[in-house]
């Protein structure tokens, strides 16, 4: 992948797509790629992994129900989302524009969903799930159609991350959703390639988002911005279905995306498959994606044979002098005080799950990083607030060179008596090199939903996802509509 200001060499530079009359633009090529997709195009590995990722998306969605900002979004859907009915997770119905907004809020908010990793960019591929789920039900589709829509959305967004430099040019990774949401939803709704192209063009030219969303101090918008992208994309989609046209040269035209990225954005969609899900990584811990290995390293160190680092054995963190983390540059930039800055104080979930100091401190103290580690009470408790001040991070050039094929991390803990303890890992369970199995996804689902839904309903949902190739999406949605979470029980989430 070239850097933000480096052009491809002549030997590897792609042939330009000219946007003049009679020539296909990037948006038109993408639309044709989306419109022709069939379930038979998916590899056996994709068909194996799609239910794993879909169950993971549902686990995150169920866990989000009742959280304060999520409840505000639910009120928004109730007040403005009336119309043709699409079933909502958690009960009720809404029009498809607001249903897509709601389902995208749910999958994204707890920040525990899957990602795609590129050398200098990232994205949450699960941001595509809510739109695919909504469109598949609206179309009366089968579970296979839902799987295809998820595969299509994941692939489009990850290929744009791989071939573009959105974040290094100041755009957020939700910017690519204008392309992937409408590619997937347009295909599931049976729209023509021309309609899909116009929908993508309208959304891409009007719904760009900025990477400052990820900069410190973090706000609640971090967990809602992708849902706003879904809202805009679906509105554009239905306008395109009514015949409204958009700027098809939004990528390569004058002052288009090429100009903003300062390089050509070229994906040869005719040569692409639909395999984005097999390159996505599932989070093992409820924290920013690039911190996963460092957290895993800390937990393994804390559980090592030295009882002084075993929290369960009564280890006193007051004896720690320092905790030093060596991580890839991208981990440092997002969470360690690099490009995106450092939080002056960590007092909220949004700040804590993107702050490496907090994440390593709470991992040592609690032996895990799950939603329970992000309640208001846990984030502000004196033990973790004191310990996080002793944590520092620095980029390791060797680790940076191995990323994203691997995500190495090293933790060094120094104690008051002079003892130094070190541990290093190369990756974590959930990366494409060590993908989640169905049983891994079930374990995570059970952890995230145990106090949210009754065990019988949980089993029915798991069985439905495991049998997606044999059911209708409406059958799955009927189960999701039976979920009810008491908002009063989640006032502090």
CSV table of C-alpha atoms in Angstrom, one decimal:
chain,number,residue,atom,x,y,z
A,1,UNK,CA,0.0,0.0,0.0
A,2,UNK,CA,1.4,3.4,-0.9
A,3,UNK,CA,1.6,6.2,1.6
A,4,UNK,CA,-0.6,9.2,1.6
A,5,UNK,CA,1.6,11.2,-0.7
A,6,UNK,CA,3.3,8.4,-2.7
A,7,UNK,CA,2.0,7.6,-6.2
A,8,UNK,CA,2.0,4.0,-7.5
A,9,UNK,CA,5.1,3.1,-9.6
A,10,UNK,CA,4.6,2.9,-13.4
A,11,UNK,CA,5.0,-0.9,-13.2
A,12,UNK,CA,2.2,-1.3,-10.7
A,13,UNK,CA,0.0,1.7,-11.4
A,14,UNK,CA,-3.5,0.7,-12.4
A,15,UNK,CA,-5.0,1.8,-15.7
A,16,UNK,CA,-7.1,4.9,-15.0
A,17,UNK,CA,-10.9,4.7,-15.4
A,18,UNK,CA,-11.9,7.7,-17.4
A,19,UNK,CA,-15.2,9.3,-16.4
A,20,UNK,CA,-16.0,10.9,-19.8
A,21,UNK,CA,-19.1,9.9,-21.6
A,22,UNK,CA,-19.1,6.3,-22.7
A,23,UNK,CA,-16.6,5.1,-20.1
A,24,UNK,CA,-17.3,3.4,-16.8
A,25,UNK,CA,-16.6,5.2,-13.6
A,26,UNK,CA,-15.4,3.6,-10.3
A,27,UNK,CA,-18.9,3.9,-8.9
A,28,UNK,CA,-20.5,2.3,-11.9
A,29,UNK,CA,-17.9,-0.6,-11.8
A,30,UNK,CA,-18.7,-1.1,-8.2
A,31,UNK,CA,-22.4,-1.1,-8.8
A,32,UNK,CA,-22.1,-3.7,-11.5
A,33,UNK,CA,-20.0,-5.8,-9.2
A,34,UNK,CA,-22.7,-5.6,-6.5
A,35,UNK,CA,-25.6,-6.2,-8.7
A,36,UNK,CA,-24.2,-9.4,-10.1
A,37,UNK,CA,-23.3,-11.0,-6.7
A,38,UNK,CA,-24.9,-14.4,-5.9
A,39,UNK,CA,-24.6,-16.7,-3.0
A,40,UNK,CA,-22.8,-19.2,-5.2
A,41,UNK,CA,-19.9,-16.7,-5.5
A,42,UNK,CA,-19.0,-17.2,-1.9
A,43,UNK,CA,-16.2,-19.6,-1.0
A,44,UNK,CA,-16.7,-22.5,1.4
A,45,UNK,CA,-14.6,-20.6,3.9
A,46,UNK,CA,-16.7,-17.5,3.7
A,47,UNK,CA,-19.9,-19.6,4.2
A,48,UNK,CA,-18.2,-21.1,7.3
A,49,UNK,CA,-17.1,-17.7,8.7
A,50,UNK,CA,-20.2,-15.7,7.9
A,51,UNK,CA,-22.4,-17.2,10.7
A,52,UNK,CA,-19.5,-16.7,13.1
A,53,UNK,CA,-19.3,-13.0,12.3
A,54,UNK,CA,-23.1,-12.6,12.2
A,55,UNK,CA,-23.4,-14.2,15.7
A,56,UNK,CA,-20.7,-11.9,16.9
A,57,UNK,CA,-22.6,-8.9,15.5
A,58,UNK,CA,-25.8,-10.0,17.3
A,59,UNK,CA,-23.9,-10.5,20.6
A,60,UNK,CA,-22.7,-6.9,20.3
A,61,UNK,CA,-26.1,-5.6,19.4
A,62,UNK,CA,-27.9,-7.3,22.3
A,63,UNK,CA,-25.2,-6.1,24.7
A,64,UNK,CA,-25.8,-2.5,23.6
A,65,UNK,CA,-29.5,-2.5,24.4
A,66,UNK,CA,-30.3,-0.1,27.3
A,67,UNK,CA,-27.1,2.0,27.2
A,68,UNK,CA,-27.7,5.7,27.6
A,69,UNK,CA,-26.8,7.0,24.1
A,70,UNK,CA,-28.4,3.8,22.5
A,71,UNK,CA,-31.7,4.6,24.4
A,72,UNK,CA,-31.6,8.1,23.0
A,73,UNK,CA,-31.3,6.7,19.5
A,74,UNK,CA,-34.2,4.4,20.2
A,75,UNK,CA,-36.3,7.4,21.2
A,76,UNK,CA,-35.3,9.1,18.0
A,77,UNK,CA,-36.4,6.0,16.0
A,78,UNK,CA,-39.7,6.0,17.9
A,79,UNK,CA,-40.4,9.6,17.2
A,80,UNK,CA,-39.3,9.8,13.6
A,81,UNK,CA,-39.0,6.3,12.2
A,82,UNK,CA,-42.6,5.4,11.5
A,83,UNK,CA,-43.8,4.1,8.1
A,84,UNK,CA,-43.4,0.8,6.3
A,85,UNK,CA,-42.5,-1.8,8.9
A,86,UNK,CA,-39.1,-3.4,9.4
A,87,UNK,CA,-38.7,-5.4,12.6
A,88,UNK,CA,-36.4,-3.9,15.2
A,89,UNK,CA,-34.1,-5.8,17.5
A,90,UNK,CA,-35.5,-5.2,20.9
A,91,UNK,CA,-39.1,-5.0,19.7
A,92,UNK,CA,-41.2,-2.7,17.6
A,93,UNK,CA,-41.0,-1.6,13.9
A,94,UNK,CA,-39.7,1.3,11.9
A,95,UNK,CA,-39.2,2.4,8.3
A,96,UNK,CA,-36.1,0.9,6.7
A,97,UNK,CA,-34.1,4.1,6.8
A,98,UNK,CA,-34.4,4.4,10.6
A,99,UNK,CA,-34.3,0.6,11.1
A,100,UNK,CA,-30.9,0.6,9.4
A,101,UNK,CA,-29.8,3.5,11.7
A,102,UNK,CA,-31.0,1.5,14.8
A,103,UNK,CA,-29.4,-1.8,13.9
A,104,UNK,CA,-26.1,0.0,13.1
A,105,UNK,CA,-26.2,1.8,16.4
A,106,UNK,CA,-26.6,-1.5,18.2
A,107,UNK,CA,-23.8,-3.4,16.5
A,108,UNK,CA,-21.3,-0.5,16.9
A,109,UNK,CA,-21.9,1.1,20.3
A,110,UNK,CA,-20.2,-1.3,22.6
A,111,UNK,CA,-17.1,-1.3,20.3
A,112,UNK,CA,-16.7,-5.0,20.5
A,113,UNK,CA,-17.4,-5.9,16.9
A,114,UNK,CA,-15.0,-7.0,14.1
A,115,UNK,CA,-12.5,-5.0,12.1
A,116,UNK,CA,-10.4,-5.0,9.0
A,117,UNK,CA,-6.8,-4.1,9.4
A,118,UNK,CA,-4.6,-2.5,6.7
A,119,UNK,CA,-1.1,-1.1,7.2
A,120,UNK,CA,-2.1,2.5,7.9
A,121,UNK,CA,-5.9,2.3,8.0
A,122,UNK,CA,-8.7,0.3,9.6
A,123,UNK,CA,-12.5,0.0,9.6
A,124,UNK,CA,-15.2,-1.8,11.5
A,125,UNK,CA,-16.6,-4.2,8.9
A,126,UNK,CA,-19.5,-5.0,11.2
A,127,UNK,CA,-20.7,-1.4,10.5
A,128,UNK,CA,-22.3,-3.1,7.4
A,129,UNK,CA,-24.3,-5.6,9.4
A,130,UNK,CA,-27.3,-3.4,10.4
A,131,UNK,CA,-27.9,-2.3,6.8
A,132,UNK,CA,-27.7,-5.8,5.4
A,133,UNK,CA,-30.0,-7.1,8.1
A,134,UNK,CA,-32.6,-4.4,7.4
A,135,UNK,CA,-32.5,-4.7,3.7
A,136,UNK,CA,-32.6,-8.5,3.8
A,137,UNK,CA,-35.8,-8.5,5.9
A,138,UNK,CA,-37.4,-5.7,3.8
A,139,UNK,CA,-36.8,-7.8,0.7
A,140,UNK,CA,-38.3,-10.9,2.3
A,141,UNK,CA,-34.9,-12.6,1.9
A,142,UNK,CA,-33.5,-15.9,3.0
A,143,UNK,CA,-30.6,-16.4,5.4
A,144,UNK,CA,-28.4,-16.9,2.4
A,145,UNK,CA,-29.3,-13.5,1.1
A,146,UNK,CA,-28.4,-12.0,4.5
A,147,UNK,CA,-25.0,-13.8,4.3
A,148,UNK,CA,-24.4,-12.5,0.8
A,149,UNK,CA,-25.3,-8.9,1.9
A,150,UNK,CA,-22.9,-9.1,4.8
A,151,UNK,CA,-20.2,-10.6,2.6
A,152,UNK,CA,-20.7,-7.8,0.0
A,153,UNK,CA,-20.6,-5.0,2.5
A,154,UNK,CA,-17.5,-6.4,4.3
A,155,UNK,CA,-15.7,-6.8,1.0
A,156,UNK,CA,-16.5,-3.4,-0.4
A,157,UNK,CA,-15.5,-1.5,2.7
A,158,UNK,CA,-12.3,-3.5,3.3
A,159,UNK,CA,-11.2,-3.2,-0.3
A,160,UNK,CA,-11.6,0.6,-0.1
A,161,UNK,CA,-9.5,0.7,3.1
A,162,UNK,CA,-6.9,-1.5,1.4
A,163,UNK,CA,-6.7,0.7,-1.8
A,164,UNK,CA,-7.3,4.1,-0.2
A,165,UNK,CA,-5.8,6.4,2.4
A,166,UNK,CA,-8.9,7.9,3.9
A,167,UNK,CA,-7.8,8.3,7.5
A,168,UNK,CA,-4.4,9.6,6.7
A,169,UNK,CA,-6.1,12.3,4.7
A,170,UNK,CA,-8.4,13.2,7.6
A,171,UNK,CA,-11.5,11.2,6.8
A,172,UNK,CA,-13.1,8.7,9.1
A,173,UNK,CA,-13.4,5.0,8.3
A,174,UNK,CA,-17.2,5.5,8.3
A,175,UNK,CA,-16.7,7.4,5.0
A,176,UNK,CA,-16.4,4.2,3.0
A,177,UNK,CA,-19.9,3.1,4.2
A,178,UNK,CA,-21.5,5.3,1.6
A,179,UNK,CA,-20.1,2.7,-0.9
A,180,UNK,CA,-20.5,-0.5,1.0
A,181,UNK,CA,-24.0,0.1,2.5
A,182,UNK,CA,-25.6,0.9,-0.8
A,183,UNK,CA,-23.7,-1.9,-2.6
A,184,UNK,CA,-25.1,-4.4,-0.2
A,185,UNK,CA,-28.6,-3.0,0.3
A,186,UNK,CA,-29.0,-2.3,-3.4
A,187,UNK,CA,-28.2,-5.9,-4.3
A,188,UNK,CA,-30.5,-7.3,-1.6
A,189,UNK,CA,-33.4,-5.1,-2.8
A,190,UNK,CA,-32.9,-6.2,-6.4
A,191,UNK,CA,-32.0,-2.8,-7.7
A,192,UNK,CA,-30.4,-2.3,-11.1
A,193,UNK,CA,-26.7,-1.5,-11.4
A,194,UNK,CA,-27.6,2.0,-12.6
A,195,UNK,CA,-29.8,2.6,-9.5
A,196,UNK,CA,-27.1,1.3,-7.2
A,197,UNK,CA,-24.5,3.5,-8.9
A,198,UNK,CA,-26.6,6.6,-8.4
A,199,UNK,CA,-27.3,5.7,-4.7
A,200,UNK,CA,-23.5,5.3,-4.0
A,201,UNK,CA,-22.7,8.5,-5.8
A,202,UNK,CA,-25.2,10.5,-3.9
A,203,UNK,CA,-24.2,9.1,-0.5
A,204,UNK,CA,-20.4,9.3,-1.2
A,205,UNK,CA,-20.6,12.9,-2.3
A,206,UNK,CA,-22.7,14.1,0.7
A,207,UNK,CA,-22.0,11.9,3.7
A,208,UNK,CA,-18.2,12.1,4.2
A,209,UNK,CA,-17.1,11.9,7.8
A,210,UNK,CA,-13.9,13.1,9.5
A,211,UNK,CA,-11.3,11.3,11.5
A,212,UNK,CA,-11.5,13.8,14.2
A,213,UNK,CA,-14.3,11.6,15.5
A,214,UNK,CA,-11.4,9.3,16.8
A,215,UNK,CA,-9.3,12.1,18.2
A,216,UNK,CA,-9.0,12.9,21.9
A,217,UNK,CA,-11.1,13.8,23.8
A,218,UNK,CA,-13.5,11.2,22.6
A,219,UNK,CA,-17.2,11.7,22.6
A,220,UNK,CA,-20.3,9.5,22.4
A,221,UNK,CA,-20.4,10.1,18.6
A,222,UNK,CA,-17.5,7.6,18.2
A,223,UNK,CA,-20.1,4.9,18.7
A,224,UNK,CA,-22.9,6.4,16.7
A,225,UNK,CA,-21.2,8.0,13.6
A,226,UNK,CA,-21.6,4.8,11.5
A,227,UNK,CA,-25.3,4.8,12.2
A,228,UNK,CA,-25.5,8.3,10.8
A,229,UNK,CA,-23.8,6.9,7.7
A,230,UNK,CA,-26.4,4.2,7.4
A,231,UNK,CA,-29.2,6.8,7.7
A,232,UNK,CA,-27.8,8.9,4.8
A,233,UNK,CA,-27.0,5.9,2.7
A,234,UNK,CA,-30.4,4.4,2.9
A,235,UNK,CA,-32.1,7.7,2.2
A,236,UNK,CA,-30.0,8.0,-0.9
A,237,UNK,CA,-30.7,4.4,-1.9
A,238,UNK,CA,-34.5,4.9,-1.9
A,239,UNK,CA,-34.2,8.2,-3.8
A,240,UNK,CA,-32.1,6.4,-6.4
A,241,UNK,CA,-34.8,3.7,-6.7
A,242,UNK,CA,-37.2,6.5,-7.5
A,243,UNK,CA,-35.0,7.7,-10.3
A,244,UNK,CA,-32.9,10.4,-8.7
A,245,UNK,CA,-29.4,10.6,-10.2
A,246,UNK,CA,-26.1,11.3,-8.5
A,247,UNK,CA,-22.6,12.4,-9.6
A,248,UNK,CA,-21.3,9.2,-11.0
A,249,UNK,CA,-17.8,10.7,-11.3
A,250,UNK,CA,-17.6,11.3,-7.5
A,251,UNK,CA,-14.3,9.4,-7.3
A,252,UNK,CA,-12.3,10.5,-10.4
A,253,UNK,CA,-14.1,13.7,-11.4
A,254,UNK,CA,-12.8,17.2,-10.8
A,255,UNK,CA,-12.5,17.9,-7.1
A,256,UNK,CA,-13.7,14.4,-6.4
A,257,UNK,CA,-12.4,11.8,-3.9
A,258,UNK,CA,-9.2,11.3,-5.9
A,259,UNK,CA,-8.5,15.0,-5.3
A,260,UNK,CA,-9.3,14.8,-1.6
A,261,UNK,CA,-7.1,11.7,-1.1
A,262,UNK,CA,-4.3,13.2,-3.3
A,263,UNK,CA,-4.0,9.8,-5.1
A,264,UNK,CA,-6.2,7.7,-7.4
A,265,UNK,CA,-8.7,5.4,-5.6
A,266,UNK,CA,-8.8,2.4,-8.0
A,267,UNK,CA,-10.3,-1.0,-7.2
A,268,UNK,CA,-10.7,-3.4,-10.2
A,269,UNK,CA,-14.1,-4.7,-9.1
A,270,UNK,CA,-14.4,-7.0,-12.1
A,271,UNK,CA,-11.5,-9.0,-10.6
A,272,UNK,CA,-12.8,-9.0,-7.0
A,273,UNK,CA,-14.5,-11.8,-5.2
A,274,UNK,CA,-16.7,-11.5,-2.1
A,275,UNK,CA,-14.4,-12.7,0.5
A,276,UNK,CA,-14.1,-9.7,2.9
A,277,UNK,CA,-15.3,-11.7,5.9
A,278,UNK,CA,-12.3,-14.1,5.9
A,279,UNK,CA,-9.9,-11.1,6.2
A,280,UNK,CA,-11.8,-9.5,9.1
A,281,UNK,CA,-10.7,-9.9,12.7
A,282,UNK,CA,-13.0,-10.5,15.6
A,283,UNK,CA,-12.3,-8.8,18.9
A,284,UNK,CA,-11.5,-11.0,21.9
A,285,UNK,CA,-11.6,-8.1,24.3
A,286,UNK,CA,-14.0,-5.1,24.5
A,287,UNK,CA,-11.4,-2.5,23.4
A,288,UNK,CA,-10.1,-0.7,20.4
A,289,UNK,CA,-8.9,-3.2,17.9
A,290,UNK,CA,-5.2,-2.3,17.9
A,291,UNK,CA,-5.0,-2.9,21.7
A,292,UNK,CA,-6.1,-6.5,21.5
A,293,UNK,CA,-2.6,-8.1,21.5
A,294,UNK,CA,-1.3,-5.8,24.3
A,295,UNK,CA,-4.3,-6.6,26.5
A,296,UNK,CA,-3.8,-10.3,25.7
A,297,UNK,CA,-0.2,-9.9,26.7
A,298,UNK,CA,-1.0,-8.2,30.0
A,299,UNK,CA,-3.6,-10.8,30.9
A,300,UNK,CA,-1.2,-13.7,30.2
A,301,UNK,CA,1.5,-11.9,32.3
A,302,UNK,CA,-1.0,-11.3,35.1
A,303,UNK,CA,-1.9,-15.0,35.1
A,304,UNK,CA,1.7,-16.2,35.0
A,305,UNK,CA,3.2,-18.4,37.7
A,306,UNK,CA,4.5,-15.4,39.7
A,307,UNK,CA,1.8,-14.9,42.2
A,308,UNK,CA,2.6,-11.3,42.7
A,309,UNK,CA,0.9,-10.5,39.4
A,310,UNK,CA,-2.1,-12.7,40.1
A,311,UNK,CA,-4.9,-10.3,41.0
A,312,UNK,CA,-7.0,-13.2,42.3
A,313,UNK,CA,-4.2,-14.0,44.8
A,314,UNK,CA,-4.4,-10.5,46.3
A,315,UNK,CA,-1.5,-8.8,44.4
A,316,UNK,CA,-1.1,-5.2,45.6
A,317,UNK,CA,-0.8,-2.9,42.5
A,318,UNK,CA,0.7,-0.3,44.8
A,319,UNK,CA,4.0,-2.2,44.5
A,320,UNK,CA,4.2,-1.5,40.7
A,321,UNK,CA,6.6,1.2,39.7
A,322,UNK,CA,5.8,1.2,36.0
A,323,UNK,CA,4.1,-0.7,33.2
A,324,UNK,CA,5.7,-0.2,29.8
A,325,UNK,CA,4.0,-1.4,26.6
A,326,UNK,CA,5.8,-1.8,23.2
A,327,UNK,CA,3.3,-1.8,20.4
A,328,UNK,CA,3.0,-1.2,16.6
A,329,UNK,CA,2.9,2.4,15.5
A,330,UNK,CA,-0.8,2.2,14.7
A,331,UNK,CA,-1.6,1.1,18.2
A,332,UNK,CA,0.4,3.9,19.6
A,333,UNK,CA,-1.2,6.4,17.3
A,334,UNK,CA,-4.8,5.4,18.1
A,335,UNK,CA,-4.6,4.6,21.8
A,336,UNK,CA,-1.1,5.3,23.2
A,337,UNK,CA,-0.7,9.0,22.8
A,338,UNK,CA,0.5,9.3,19.2
A,339,UNK,CA,-1.4,10.8,16.3
A,340,UNK,CA,-4.8,10.9,17.9
A,341,UNK,CA,-3.6,12.4,21.2
A,342,UNK,CA,-4.0,11.5,24.8
A,343,UNK,CA,-6.9,11.9,27.2
A,344,UNK,CA,-6.3,14.4,30.0
A,345,UNK,CA,-8.5,12.3,32.1
A,346,UNK,CA,-10.3,9.0,31.5
A,347,UNK,CA,-13.8,9.2,32.9
A,348,UNK,CA,-16.2,7.6,30.4
A,349,UNK,CA,-16.6,4.4,28.4
A,350,UNK,CA,-15.8,6.2,25.1
A,351,UNK,CA,-12.5,7.4,26.5
A,352,UNK,CA,-11.6,4.2,28.4
A,353,UNK,CA,-12.0,1.7,25.5
A,354,UNK,CA,-9.6,3.8,23.4
A,355,UNK,CA,-7.0,4.5,26.0
A,356,UNK,CA,-4.1,2.0,26.3
A,357,UNK,CA,-3.2,3.1,29.8
A,358,UNK,CA,-6.7,2.4,31.2
A,359,UNK,CA,-7.0,-0.9,29.2
A,360,UNK,CA,-3.8,-2.3,30.5
A,361,UNK,CA,-4.4,-1.2,34.0
A,362,UNK,CA,-7.9,-2.7,34.2
A,363,UNK,CA,-6.7,-5.9,32.4
A,364,UNK,CA,-4.1,-6.4,35.2
A,365,UNK,CA,-6.6,-5.6,38.0
A,366,UNK,CA,-9.6,-7.6,36.7
A,367,UNK,CA,-8.0,-10.2,34.5
A,368,UNK,CA,-10.3,-9.4,31.6
A,369,UNK,CA,-11.6,-6.5,29.5
A,370,UNK,CA,-15.3,-6.9,28.9
A,371,UNK,CA,-18.4,-4.5,29.1
A,372,UNK,CA,-18.2,-4.8,32.9
A,373,UNK,CA,-14.9,-2.9,32.7
A,374,UNK,CA,-16.6,0.2,31.2
A,375,UNK,CA,-19.4,1.0,33.6
A,376,UNK,CA,-19.1,4.5,35.1
A,377,UNK,CA,-18.3,3.0,38.5
A,378,UNK,CA,-15.4,0.8,37.2
A,379,UNK,CA,-13.8,3.5,35.0
A,380,UNK,CA,-13.7,6.0,37.8
A,381,UNK,CA,-12.7,3.7,40.7
A,382,UNK,CA,-9.5,4.8,42.4
A,383,UNK,CA,-7.6,1.5,41.9
A,384,UNK,CA,-7.6,1.8,38.1
A,385,UNK,CA,-7.3,5.5,38.0
A,386,UNK,CA,-4.1,5.3,40.1
A,387,UNK,CA,-2.6,2.4,38.2
A,388,UNK,CA,-3.2,3.9,34.7
A,389,UNK,CA,-0.9,6.8,35.6
A,390,UNK,CA,2.0,4.3,35.8
A,391,UNK,CA,1.4,3.0,32.3
A,392,UNK,CA,3.3,4.2,29.3
A,393,UNK,CA,3.5,3.1,25.6
A,394,UNK,CA,6.0,3.4,22.8
A,395,UNK,CA,6.1,2.2,19.2
A,396,UNK,CA,8.4,-0.6,18.3
A,397,UNK,CA,9.7,-0.4,14.7
A,398,UNK,CA,9.9,-4.2,14.4
A,399,UNK,CA,6.4,-4.7,15.5
A,400,UNK,CA,5.2,-2.0,13.1
A,401,UNK,CA,6.9,-3.8,10.2
A,402,UNK,CA,5.0,-7.0,11.0
A,403,UNK,CA,1.6,-5.4,11.2
A,404,UNK,CA,-1.1,-6.2,10.0
A,405,UNK,CA,0.1,-9.8,9.3
A,406,UNK,CA,0.9,-10.0,13.0
A,407,UNK,CA,0.2,-7.7,15.9
A,408,UNK,CA,3.1,-8.2,18.3
A,409,UNK,CA,3.1,-6.6,21.8
A,410,UNK,CA,5.5,-6.6,24.8
A,411,UNK,CA,4.7,-5.7,28.4
A,412,UNK,CA,7.3,-4.9,31.0
A,413,UNK,CA,6.3,-4.5,34.6
A,414,UNK,CA,8.7,-3.1,37.2
A,415,UNK,CA,8.1,-3.5,40.9
A,416,UNK,CA,9.4,-1.6,43.9
A,417,UNK,CA,11.7,-4.5,45.0
A,418,UNK,CA,13.6,-4.3,41.7
A,419,UNK,CA,11.8,-7.2,40.0
A,420,UNK,CA,11.2,-6.8,36.3
A,421,UNK,CA,8.7,-9.0,34.6
A,422,UNK,CA,8.3,-9.2,30.8
A,423,UNK,CA,6.0,-11.0,28.4
A,424,UNK,CA,5.6,-10.8,24.6
A,425,UNK,CA,2.9,-12.1,22.2
A,426,UNK,CA,2.6,-12.1,18.4
A,427,UNK,CA,-1.1,-12.0,18.0
A,428,UNK,CA,-4.4,-13.0,19.6
A,429,UNK,CA,-7.4,-15.2,19.0
A,430,UNK,CA,-9.6,-13.6,16.4
A,431,UNK,CA,-7.1,-12.4,13.8
A,432,UNK,CA,-7.4,-13.9,10.3
A,433,UNK,CA,-4.4,-16.1,11.1
A,434,UNK,CA,-6.2,-17.5,14.2
A,435,UNK,CA,-9.9,-17.0,13.3
A,436,UNK,CA,-12.8,-17.5,15.7
A,437,UNK,CA,-14.5,-20.9,15.4
A,438,UNK,CA,-18.3,-21.3,15.9
A,439,UNK,CA,-17.6,-22.4,19.5
A,440,UNK,CA,-15.5,-19.3,20.1
A,441,UNK,CA,-18.3,-17.1,18.8
A,442,UNK,CA,-20.8,-18.9,21.0
A,443,UNK,CA,-18.7,-18.4,24.1
A,444,UNK,CA,-18.5,-14.7,23.4
A,445,UNK,CA,-22.2,-14.5,22.7
A,446,UNK,CA,-23.0,-16.2,26.0
A,447,UNK,CA,-20.7,-13.8,27.9
A,448,UNK,CA,-22.3,-10.7,26.3
A,449,UNK,CA,-25.9,-11.8,26.5
A,450,UNK,CA,-26.0,-13.8,29.8
A,451,UNK,CA,-27.6,-10.9,31.8
A,452,UNK,CA,-29.5,-9.5,28.8
A,453,UNK,CA,-31.8,-12.3,27.6
A,454,UNK,CA,-33.1,-15.6,28.9
A,455,UNK,CA,-31.2,-18.8,28.1
A,456,UNK,CA,-34.0,-20.3,26.0
A,457,UNK,CA,-34.2,-17.3,23.7
A,458,UNK,CA,-30.4,-17.2,23.5
A,459,UNK,CA,-30.3,-20.8,22.3
A,460,UNK,CA,-33.0,-20.1,19.7
A,461,UNK,CA,-31.0,-17.2,18.3
A,462,UNK,CA,-27.8,-19.2,18.2
A,463,UNK,CA,-29.6,-22.1,16.5
A,464,UNK,CA,-31.1,-19.7,13.9
A,465,UNK,CA,-27.8,-18.2,13.0
A,466,UNK,CA,-26.2,-21.6,12.8
A,467,UNK,CA,-28.9,-22.6,10.4
A,468,UNK,CA,-29.0,-19.4,8.3
A,469,UNK,CA,-28.7,-21.2,5.0
A,470,UNK,CA,-32.0,-22.9,5.8
A,471,UNK,CA,-34.2,-20.1,7.2
A,472,UNK,CA,-35.8,-16.8,6.3
A,473,UNK,CA,-34.5,-13.6,7.7
A,474,UNK,CA,-38.0,-12.9,9.1
A,475,UNK,CA,-37.6,-16.0,11.3
A,476,UNK,CA,-34.4,-14.5,12.9
A,477,UNK,CA,-36.0,-11.1,13.2
A,478,UNK,CA,-39.0,-12.6,15.1
A,479,UNK,CA,-36.5,-13.9,17.7
A,480,UNK,CA,-34.7,-10.6,17.9
A,481,UNK,CA,-38.0,-8.7,18.4
A,482,UNK,CA,-38.6,-10.8,21.6
A,483,UNK,CA,-35.6,-9.2,23.3
A,484,UNK,CA,-36.6,-6.7,26.0
A,485,UNK,CA,-34.1,-4.9,28.2
A,486,UNK,CA,-35.1,-2.7,31.1
A,487,UNK,CA,-33.6,0.7,30.5
A,488,UNK,CA,-33.6,1.5,34.2
A,489,UNK,CA,-31.2,-1.3,34.8
A,490,UNK,CA,-28.7,0.2,32.4
A,491,UNK,CA,-28.8,3.9,33.4
A,492,UNK,CA,-25.0,3.9,34.0
A,493,UNK,CA,-24.0,1.8,31.0
